[in-house]
Tab-separated table of C-alpha atoms in Angstrom:
chain	number	residue	atom	x	y	z
A	20	MET	CA	46.696	51.476	0.626
A	21	LYS	CA	47.742	54.628	2.486
A	22	GLN	CA	51.226	53.230	3.095
A	23	TRP	CA	52.148	52.810	-0.576
A	24	LEU	CA	50.643	56.209	-1.407
A	25	GLN	CA	52.947	57.783	1.195
A	26	ILE	CA	55.954	56.012	-0.313
A	27	GLN	CA	55.012	57.068	-3.857
A	28	HIS	CA	54.790	60.667	-2.659
A	29	GLU	CA	58.416	60.446	-1.495
A	30	LEU	CA	59.566	59.337	-4.976
A	31	SER	CA	58.053	62.424	-6.700
A	32	LEU	CA	57.025	62.764	-10.326
A	33	ARG	CA	58.362	66.311	-10.153
A	34	LYS	CA	61.950	65.071	-9.839
A	35	LEU	CA	61.602	63.328	-13.193
A	36	ILE	CA	60.193	66.436	-14.901
A	37	GLU	CA	62.807	68.828	-13.498
A	38	GLY	CA	65.626	69.485	-15.937
A	39	SER	CA	63.439	68.845	-18.983
A	40	GLU	CA	62.334	71.579	-21.395
A	41	TYR	CA	58.791	71.155	-20.022
A	42	GLN	CA	59.592	71.756	-16.341
A	43	GLU	CA	57.757	75.108	-16.334
A	44	ASP	CA	54.854	73.948	-18.520
A	45	LEU	CA	54.331	70.774	-16.468
A	46	LYS	CA	54.430	71.969	-12.872
A	47	TYR	CA	52.590	68.893	-11.606
A	48	ASP	CA	53.117	66.178	-9.052
A	49	PHE	CA	51.063	63.508	-7.293
A	50	ASN	CA	49.826	64.501	-3.849
A	51	ILE	CA	49.613	62.242	-0.791
A	52	LYS	CA	46.317	60.825	-2.121
A	53	GLY	CA	47.922	59.878	-5.429
A	54	GLU	CA	46.103	62.637	-7.344
A	55	LEU	CA	47.861	64.680	-10.044
A	56	ARG	CA	47.776	68.334	-9.021
A	57	HIS	CA	49.424	71.608	-10.109
A	58	LEU	CA	52.119	72.661	-7.666
A	59	ASP	CA	50.966	76.301	-7.502
A	60	THR	CA	47.177	76.171	-7.980
A	61	ASN	CA	46.463	72.630	-6.719
A	62	GLU	CA	44.188	72.198	-9.744
A	63	SER	CA	43.899	69.017	-11.775
A	64	PHE	CA	45.635	68.701	-15.162
A	65	VAL	CA	44.646	71.248	-17.813
A	66	PHE	CA	44.990	70.005	-21.397
A	67	ASN	CA	44.448	73.360	-23.176
A	68	TYR	CA	47.537	75.012	-21.735
A	69	TYR	CA	48.416	76.751	-25.013
A	70	LYS	CA	45.385	78.588	-26.381
A	71	SER	CA	44.146	77.321	-29.764
A	72	ARG	CA	47.277	75.204	-30.314
A	73	PHE	CA	46.156	71.607	-30.299
A	74	GLU	CA	49.426	70.067	-31.527
A	75	GLN	CA	51.465	71.764	-28.817
A	76	ASN	CA	48.947	70.772	-26.160
A	77	HIS	CA	48.966	67.200	-27.434
A	78	LYS	CA	52.772	67.089	-27.389
A	79	ARG	CA	52.752	68.407	-23.824
A	80	TYR	CA	50.303	65.672	-22.840
A	81	GLU	CA	52.500	63.029	-24.512
A	82	VAL	CA	55.518	64.257	-22.561
A	83	LEU	CA	53.515	64.063	-19.333
A	84	GLY	CA	52.535	60.513	-20.281
A	85	HIS	CA	56.203	59.620	-20.783
A	86	PHE	CA	57.111	60.881	-17.310
A	87	ILE	CA	54.134	59.093	-15.748
A	88	THR	CA	55.305	55.861	-17.399
A	89	GLN	CA	58.790	56.245	-15.900
A	90	TYR	CA	57.256	57.136	-12.530
A	91	VAL	CA	55.023	54.049	-12.490
A	92	TYR	CA	58.052	51.903	-13.343
A	93	GLU	CA	59.745	53.336	-10.233
A	94	LEU	CA	56.671	52.500	-8.156
A	95	LEU	CA	56.641	48.919	-9.433
A	96	GLU	CA	60.274	48.436	-8.436
A	97	ARG	CA	60.480	50.475	-5.227
A	98	VAL	CA	56.966	50.239	-3.774
A	99	CYS	CA	55.899	46.805	-5.032
A	100	MET	CA	59.479	45.459	-4.992
A	101	LEU	CA	59.076	43.883	-8.434
A	102	GLN	CA	62.006	42.955	-10.651
A	103	LYS	CA	62.394	44.164	-14.241
A	104	VAL	CA	63.055	41.287	-16.652
A	105	TYR	CA	64.372	42.086	-20.135
A	106	ILE	CA	63.330	40.086	-23.178
A	107	PRO	CA	64.182	38.388	-25.427
A	108	THR	CA	66.494	36.494	-23.097
A	109	ASP	CA	69.022	35.904	-25.890
A	110	ALA	CA	69.127	39.500	-27.124
A	111	THR	CA	72.411	40.862	-28.404
A	112	GLU	CA	73.990	43.881	-26.727
A	113	ASP	CA	72.696	46.420	-29.264
A	114	GLU	CA	69.335	44.770	-29.962
A	115	PRO	CA	66.106	46.601	-28.974
A	116	ARG	CA	64.568	44.891	-25.946
A	117	SER	CA	61.272	44.941	-24.152
A	118	PHE	CA	60.682	43.930	-20.543
A	119	PHE	CA	58.083	43.011	-17.969
A	120	PHE	CA	57.962	42.948	-14.166
A	121	MET	CA	57.620	40.097	-11.704
A	122	SER	CA	57.829	39.467	-7.974
A	123	LYS	CA	61.041	37.960	-6.609
A	124	ASN	CA	59.756	34.381	-6.314
A	125	ALA	CA	57.330	34.409	-9.246
A	126	LEU	CA	59.074	31.543	-11.034
A	127	THR	CA	60.176	29.449	-8.062
A	128	SER	CA	57.280	29.638	-5.616
A	129	SER	CA	54.569	26.976	-5.688
A	130	SER	CA	51.973	29.482	-4.478
A	131	SER	CA	49.432	30.999	-6.854
A	132	LEU	CA	50.672	33.297	-9.629
A	133	ILE	CA	48.639	36.291	-10.843
A	134	ILE	CA	49.239	37.701	-14.342
A	135	LEU	CA	48.116	41.270	-15.101
A	136	LEU	CA	47.325	41.933	-18.775
A	137	GLN	CA	46.365	45.495	-19.685
A	138	ASP	CA	44.358	47.065	-22.503
A	139	ARG	CA	46.047	48.374	-25.671
A	140	GLY	CA	47.135	52.002	-25.861
A	141	VAL	CA	49.988	54.457	-25.367
A	142	PHE	CA	50.736	53.231	-21.854
A	143	CYS	CA	52.978	50.520	-20.486
A	144	ALA	CA	53.351	48.062	-17.623
A	145	GLY	CA	51.617	48.917	-14.362
A	146	GLN	CA	48.870	51.080	-15.872
A	147	TRP	CA	45.215	50.321	-16.549
A	148	GLY	CA	44.872	53.652	-18.332
A	149	GLN	CA	46.928	56.813	-18.659
A	150	LYS	CA	43.903	59.116	-18.879
A	151	THR	CA	42.533	57.590	-15.690
A	152	ILE	CA	45.806	58.251	-13.864
A	153	VAL	CA	45.764	61.895	-14.992
A	154	ARG	CA	42.081	62.402	-14.221
A	155	ASP	CA	41.417	60.149	-11.212
A	156	GLY	CA	44.819	59.316	-9.750
A	157	LEU	CA	47.172	56.418	-9.161
A	158	ARG	CA	44.705	54.384	-7.083
A	159	HIS	CA	42.306	54.102	-10.016
A	160	GLY	CA	44.609	54.195	-13.032
A	161	THR	CA	47.517	51.959	-12.000
A	162	GLN	CA	47.701	48.234	-11.311
A	163	ILE	CA	49.464	48.798	-7.991
A	164	PRO	CA	46.386	48.136	-5.778
A	165	PHE	CA	45.975	44.780	-7.580
A	166	ILE	CA	49.676	43.961	-7.140
A	167	LYS	CA	49.643	44.878	-3.445
A	168	MET	CA	46.505	42.828	-2.792
A	169	ALA	CA	48.002	39.795	-4.544
A	170	LEU	CA	51.237	40.067	-2.553
A	171	GLN	CA	49.317	40.515	0.692
A	172	SER	CA	47.496	37.273	-0.136
A	173	HIS	CA	50.930	35.602	-0.452
A	174	TRP	CA	50.540	35.201	-4.201
A	175	GLU	CA	53.244	35.929	-6.751
A	176	VAL	CA	52.756	38.470	-9.555
A	177	ILE	CA	53.808	39.015	-13.174
A	178	VAL	CA	53.003	42.378	-14.784
A	179	LEU	CA	53.046	42.108	-18.569
A	180	ASN	CA	54.093	44.972	-20.843
A	181	PRO	CA	52.159	44.220	-24.054
A	182	ASN	CA	52.250	47.724	-25.581
A	183	ASP	CA	56.018	48.166	-25.635
A	184	ASN	CA	56.474	46.990	-29.218
A	185	PHE	CA	58.787	49.297	-31.217
A	186	VAL	CA	61.847	51.494	-30.921
A	187	ASP	CA	62.224	54.672	-33.003
A	188	LEU	CA	65.773	54.818	-34.381
A	189	ARG	CA	65.551	58.565	-35.022
A	190	SER	CA	65.219	59.447	-31.362
A	191	GLU	CA	65.775	56.064	-29.711
A	192	LYS	CA	62.466	56.594	-27.960
A	193	HIS	CA	60.057	53.750	-27.479
A	194	HIS	CA	56.774	53.738	-29.346
A	195	PHE	CA	53.579	51.897	-28.683
A	196	SER	CA	51.283	49.870	-30.893
A	197	THR	CA	47.741	51.153	-30.989
A	198	ARG	CA	45.469	49.979	-33.735
A	199	GLU	CA	43.947	53.434	-34.025
A	200	GLU	CA	47.279	54.981	-35.074
A	201	ALA	CA	47.980	55.209	-38.793
A	202	VAL	CA	51.600	54.334	-39.477
A	203	THR	CA	53.001	55.933	-42.623
A	204	PHE	CA	55.660	54.289	-44.797
A	205	THR	CA	58.252	56.836	-43.666
A	206	GLN	CA	57.501	56.098	-40.016
A	207	SER	CA	57.622	52.346	-40.529
A	208	VAL	CA	61.170	52.605	-41.933
A	209	TRP	CA	62.387	54.039	-38.636
A	210	TRP	CA	60.225	51.955	-36.327
A	211	ILE	CA	62.008	48.718	-35.474
A	212	PRO	CA	59.875	45.993	-33.865
A	213	LYS	CA	61.185	44.388	-30.691
A	214	ARG	CA	61.777	40.681	-31.234
A	215	GLY	CA	59.349	38.611	-29.227
A	216	SER	CA	57.227	41.691	-28.422
A	217	SER	CA	56.227	43.221	-31.764
A	218	SER	CA	52.551	42.944	-30.745
A	219	PRO	CA	50.602	42.386	-27.511
A	220	GLU	CA	49.857	38.833	-28.641
A	221	GLU	CA	53.525	38.035	-29.367
A	222	HIS	CA	54.703	39.601	-26.089
A	223	THR	CA	52.237	37.568	-24.035
A	224	MET	CA	53.096	34.369	-25.893
A	225	TYR	CA	56.816	34.946	-25.356
A	226	VAL	CA	56.459	35.521	-21.608
A	227	TRP	CA	54.192	32.457	-21.369
A	228	ASP	CA	56.579	30.186	-23.260
A	229	HIS	CA	59.769	31.305	-21.524
A	230	PHE	CA	58.565	32.150	-18.022
A	231	ILE	CA	54.979	31.433	-16.951
A	232	SER	CA	54.740	27.899	-18.377
A	233	LYS	CA	58.062	27.024	-16.700
A	234	SER	CA	57.161	28.508	-13.308
A	235	ALA	CA	56.726	26.302	-10.256
A	236	ALA	CA	53.227	27.679	-9.688
A	237	LYS	CA	50.515	25.084	-10.201
A	238	ASN	CA	47.742	27.664	-9.999
A	239	VAL	CA	47.914	30.633	-12.373
A	240	ALA	CA	45.230	33.305	-12.790
A	241	PHE	CA	44.914	36.135	-15.317
A	242	ILE	CA	43.316	39.546	-14.825
A	243	ALA	CA	42.800	40.905	-18.343
A	244	HIS	CA	41.456	44.358	-19.214
A	245	GLY	CA	40.016	45.463	-22.571
A	246	TYR	CA	42.154	44.212	-25.452
A	247	GLY	CA	44.057	42.136	-22.914
A	248	GLY	CA	41.074	39.794	-22.843
A	249	LEU	CA	41.379	39.194	-26.574
A	250	VAL	CA	45.122	38.587	-26.140
A	251	PHE	CA	44.469	36.008	-23.423
A	252	VAL	CA	41.953	34.105	-25.562
A	253	ASP	CA	44.519	34.125	-28.379
A	254	LEU	CA	47.019	32.566	-25.964
A	255	LEU	CA	44.411	30.018	-24.887
A	256	VAL	CA	43.796	28.987	-28.490
A	257	GLN	CA	47.518	28.810	-29.344
A	258	ARG	CA	48.567	26.979	-26.146
A	259	ARG	CA	45.339	25.219	-25.314
A	260	CYS	CA	46.531	22.243	-23.243
A	261	GLU	CA	49.194	24.194	-21.358
A	262	VAL	CA	46.848	27.024	-20.442
A	263	MET	CA	43.963	24.764	-19.455
A	264	ASN	CA	46.234	22.744	-17.174
A	265	LYS	CA	47.995	25.658	-15.499
A	266	VAL	CA	45.389	28.463	-15.373
A	267	PHE	CA	42.637	27.991	-12.802
A	268	SER	CA	40.732	31.229	-13.377
A	269	VAL	CA	40.475	34.384	-15.488
A	270	ALA	CA	38.901	37.712	-14.559
A	271	PHE	CA	38.026	39.805	-17.609
A	272	ILE	CA	37.319	43.535	-17.273
A	273	ASP	CA	35.468	45.170	-20.188
A	274	SER	CA	37.103	42.636	-22.471
A	275	VAL	CA	36.826	42.894	-26.267
A	276	HIS	CA	37.459	39.203	-26.944
A	277	ASN	CA	35.067	37.216	-29.125
A	278	THR	CA	34.782	33.650	-27.886
A	279	GLN	CA	33.017	32.171	-30.911
A	280	HIS	CA	35.194	33.865	-33.519
A	281	GLN	CA	38.556	33.391	-31.798
A	282	THR	CA	37.966	29.781	-30.753
A	283	ARG	CA	36.373	28.890	-34.105
A	284	ASN	CA	33.528	27.341	-32.121
A	285	ASN	CA	35.837	24.825	-30.442
A	286	PRO	CA	33.523	23.286	-27.809
A	287	GLN	CA	36.361	22.311	-25.460
A	288	ILE	CA	37.725	25.850	-25.271
A	289	GLN	CA	34.276	27.408	-25.014
A	290	GLU	CA	33.377	25.076	-22.157
A	291	TRP	CA	36.594	25.964	-20.348
A	292	ILE	CA	35.905	29.713	-20.737
A	293	LEU	CA	32.376	29.252	-19.435
A	294	LYS	CA	33.644	27.291	-16.432
A	295	CYS	CA	36.848	29.142	-15.529
A	296	CYS	CA	36.205	32.773	-16.487
A	297	ARG	CA	34.099	35.671	-15.280
A	298	GLU	CA	33.772	39.150	-16.740
A	299	TRP	CA	33.121	42.502	-15.075
A	300	VAL	CA	31.675	45.152	-17.390
A	301	SER	CA	30.979	48.875	-17.053
A	302	ASN	CA	27.275	49.034	-16.285
A	303	SER	CA	24.659	51.001	-14.353
A	304	LYS	CA	23.764	47.956	-12.231
A	305	PRO	CA	25.257	47.521	-8.744
A	306	LEU	CA	28.559	45.674	-8.377
A	307	ASN	CA	28.408	41.931	-9.139
A	308	LYS	CA	24.837	42.006	-10.438
A	309	THR	CA	24.343	39.805	-13.500
A	310	VAL	CA	24.460	41.559	-16.872
A	311	ASP	CA	22.894	39.773	-19.838
A	312	PHE	CA	24.067	40.253	-23.406
A	313	LEU	CA	21.987	39.175	-26.357
A	314	LEU	CA	23.757	37.402	-29.225
A	315	ARG	CA	26.867	36.808	-27.117
A	316	THR	CA	27.794	33.492	-25.556
A	317	ASN	CA	30.735	33.913	-23.281
A	318	CYS	CA	31.143	33.421	-19.546
A	319	PRO	CA	29.228	34.666	-16.501
A	320	THR	CA	29.122	38.468	-16.801
A	321	VAL	CA	28.498	40.897	-13.958
A	322	SER	CA	28.549	44.639	-13.385
A	323	ALA	CA	31.753	46.414	-12.381
A	324	GLY	CA	29.649	48.796	-10.317
A	325	THR	CA	30.353	51.823	-12.492
A	326	GLU	CA	29.424	53.143	-15.930
A	327	LYS	CA	32.824	54.809	-16.315
A	328	CYS	CA	35.118	52.477	-18.245
A	329	GLY	CA	38.267	54.017	-16.798
A	330	LEU	CA	37.147	53.257	-13.251
A	331	ALA	CA	36.015	49.675	-13.899
A	332	PRO	CA	39.242	47.961	-12.738
A	333	SER	CA	39.483	49.828	-9.430
A	334	CYS	CA	35.758	49.462	-8.710
A	335	CYS	CA	35.785	45.664	-9.016
A	336	LEU	CA	39.200	45.083	-7.385
A	337	HIS	CA	37.871	43.413	-4.231
A	338	ALA	CA	35.188	41.502	-6.123
A	339	ILE	CA	37.793	40.035	-8.480
A	340	PHE	CA	40.060	38.824	-5.694
A	341	LYS	CA	37.113	37.343	-3.828
A	342	TYR	CA	36.210	35.461	-7.025
A	343	LEU	CA	39.796	34.261	-7.593
A	344	LYS	CA	40.142	33.024	-4.023
A	345	SER	CA	36.790	31.251	-4.276
A	346	SER	CA	37.830	29.626	-7.577
A	347	LEU	CA	41.139	28.498	-6.094
A	348	LYS	CA	39.411	27.029	-3.052
A	349	ALA	CA	36.934	25.158	-5.272
A	350	LYS	CA	39.802	23.749	-7.356
A	351	THR	CA	41.696	22.659	-4.236
A	352	VAL	CA	38.639	20.889	-2.802
A	353	THR	CA	37.985	19.121	-6.130
A	354	ALA	CA	41.624	18.004	-6.382
A	355	PHE	CA	41.521	16.675	-2.819
A	356	ARG	CA	38.367	14.667	-3.495
A	357	HIS	CA	39.946	13.023	-6.530
A	358	SER	CA	43.270	12.242	-4.827
A	359	PRO	CA	43.843	8.749	-3.340
A	360	ILE	CA	43.283	8.784	0.422
A	361	ALA	CA	46.017	7.092	2.429
A	362	THR	CA	44.527	4.676	4.927
A	363	ARG	CA	46.365	2.994	7.785
A	364	SER	CA	46.202	-0.399	6.067
A	365	SER	CA	47.570	0.913	2.743
A	366	THR	CA	50.337	2.785	4.524
A	367	LYS	CA	51.210	-0.345	6.486
A	368	LYS	CA	51.329	-2.455	3.305
A	369	ARG	CA	53.715	0.018	1.627
A	370	ALA	CA	55.947	0.013	4.718
A	371	ASN	CA	56.167	-3.805	4.705
A	372	LYS	CA	57.247	-3.967	1.061
């Protein structure tokens, strides 16, 4: 953990901000602990920089978010050594494109493949939450600890980018799809959807169809946060047989999916979710303690060990990987038991043929 934080400190968020019109208003950088601090005062980020001017403060925060996004992209490529893959694969030269990240051997290795699927919001690949990064630092708000742990376990990784859905022709800046945002008619004229990624659901389906389903990995696992859980269940419903055959386990974190509604009470899918999924939720109970929900049939649900939603992913990091490794081991043992055992006599018979 300390090693990647030292490397990220060398990259410097400040270098990205320098030269912009906000370089004096955003005198921030991440320290050696991965915390966002003011360069002069060492204080955490202050939203109300301009007194009684909400719009200006909000714009300043948006600009900071843009630089953090670019910085996290650098971390994914230079710290985690992931590759950026542009989609759609058949895009023309001037067509708006989205992208996602994956480890070098994600498609060719037969080892396990972990897919990270984030919540919806104005943040992109590699982030669990922008506010969490600003408030609590890179260790809690980015997906990098999950990526590093997967790679250290000799697993491959794909980091989806489900919120990168539109391009604004007026400024050629990328926009994000959040259901809370009201899009006016004038805005919609200038916002061009990215083919294959116009929504989190479409993005995930595209990457599944063109990459994940064709990968050499026999054991795929998803870690889905918030709205990402709903997106995964949508994928499960749309690609039922493929997903059930290739995915061995799913870890939900504060997911907003609705099993009964999305699956239309399909017993096969509901049974698979019950058997192959587990959810960690923000709760006052200690980590991994069972949490019961009335009027909700889902999968085994346990506490993330924190009541703060933004900290849920980082708090249950080790618990999730312990669960995934246990699930993979159970699957391997079951597969071995059902495989034909080669005896000396059967081997001898085959040799004599």
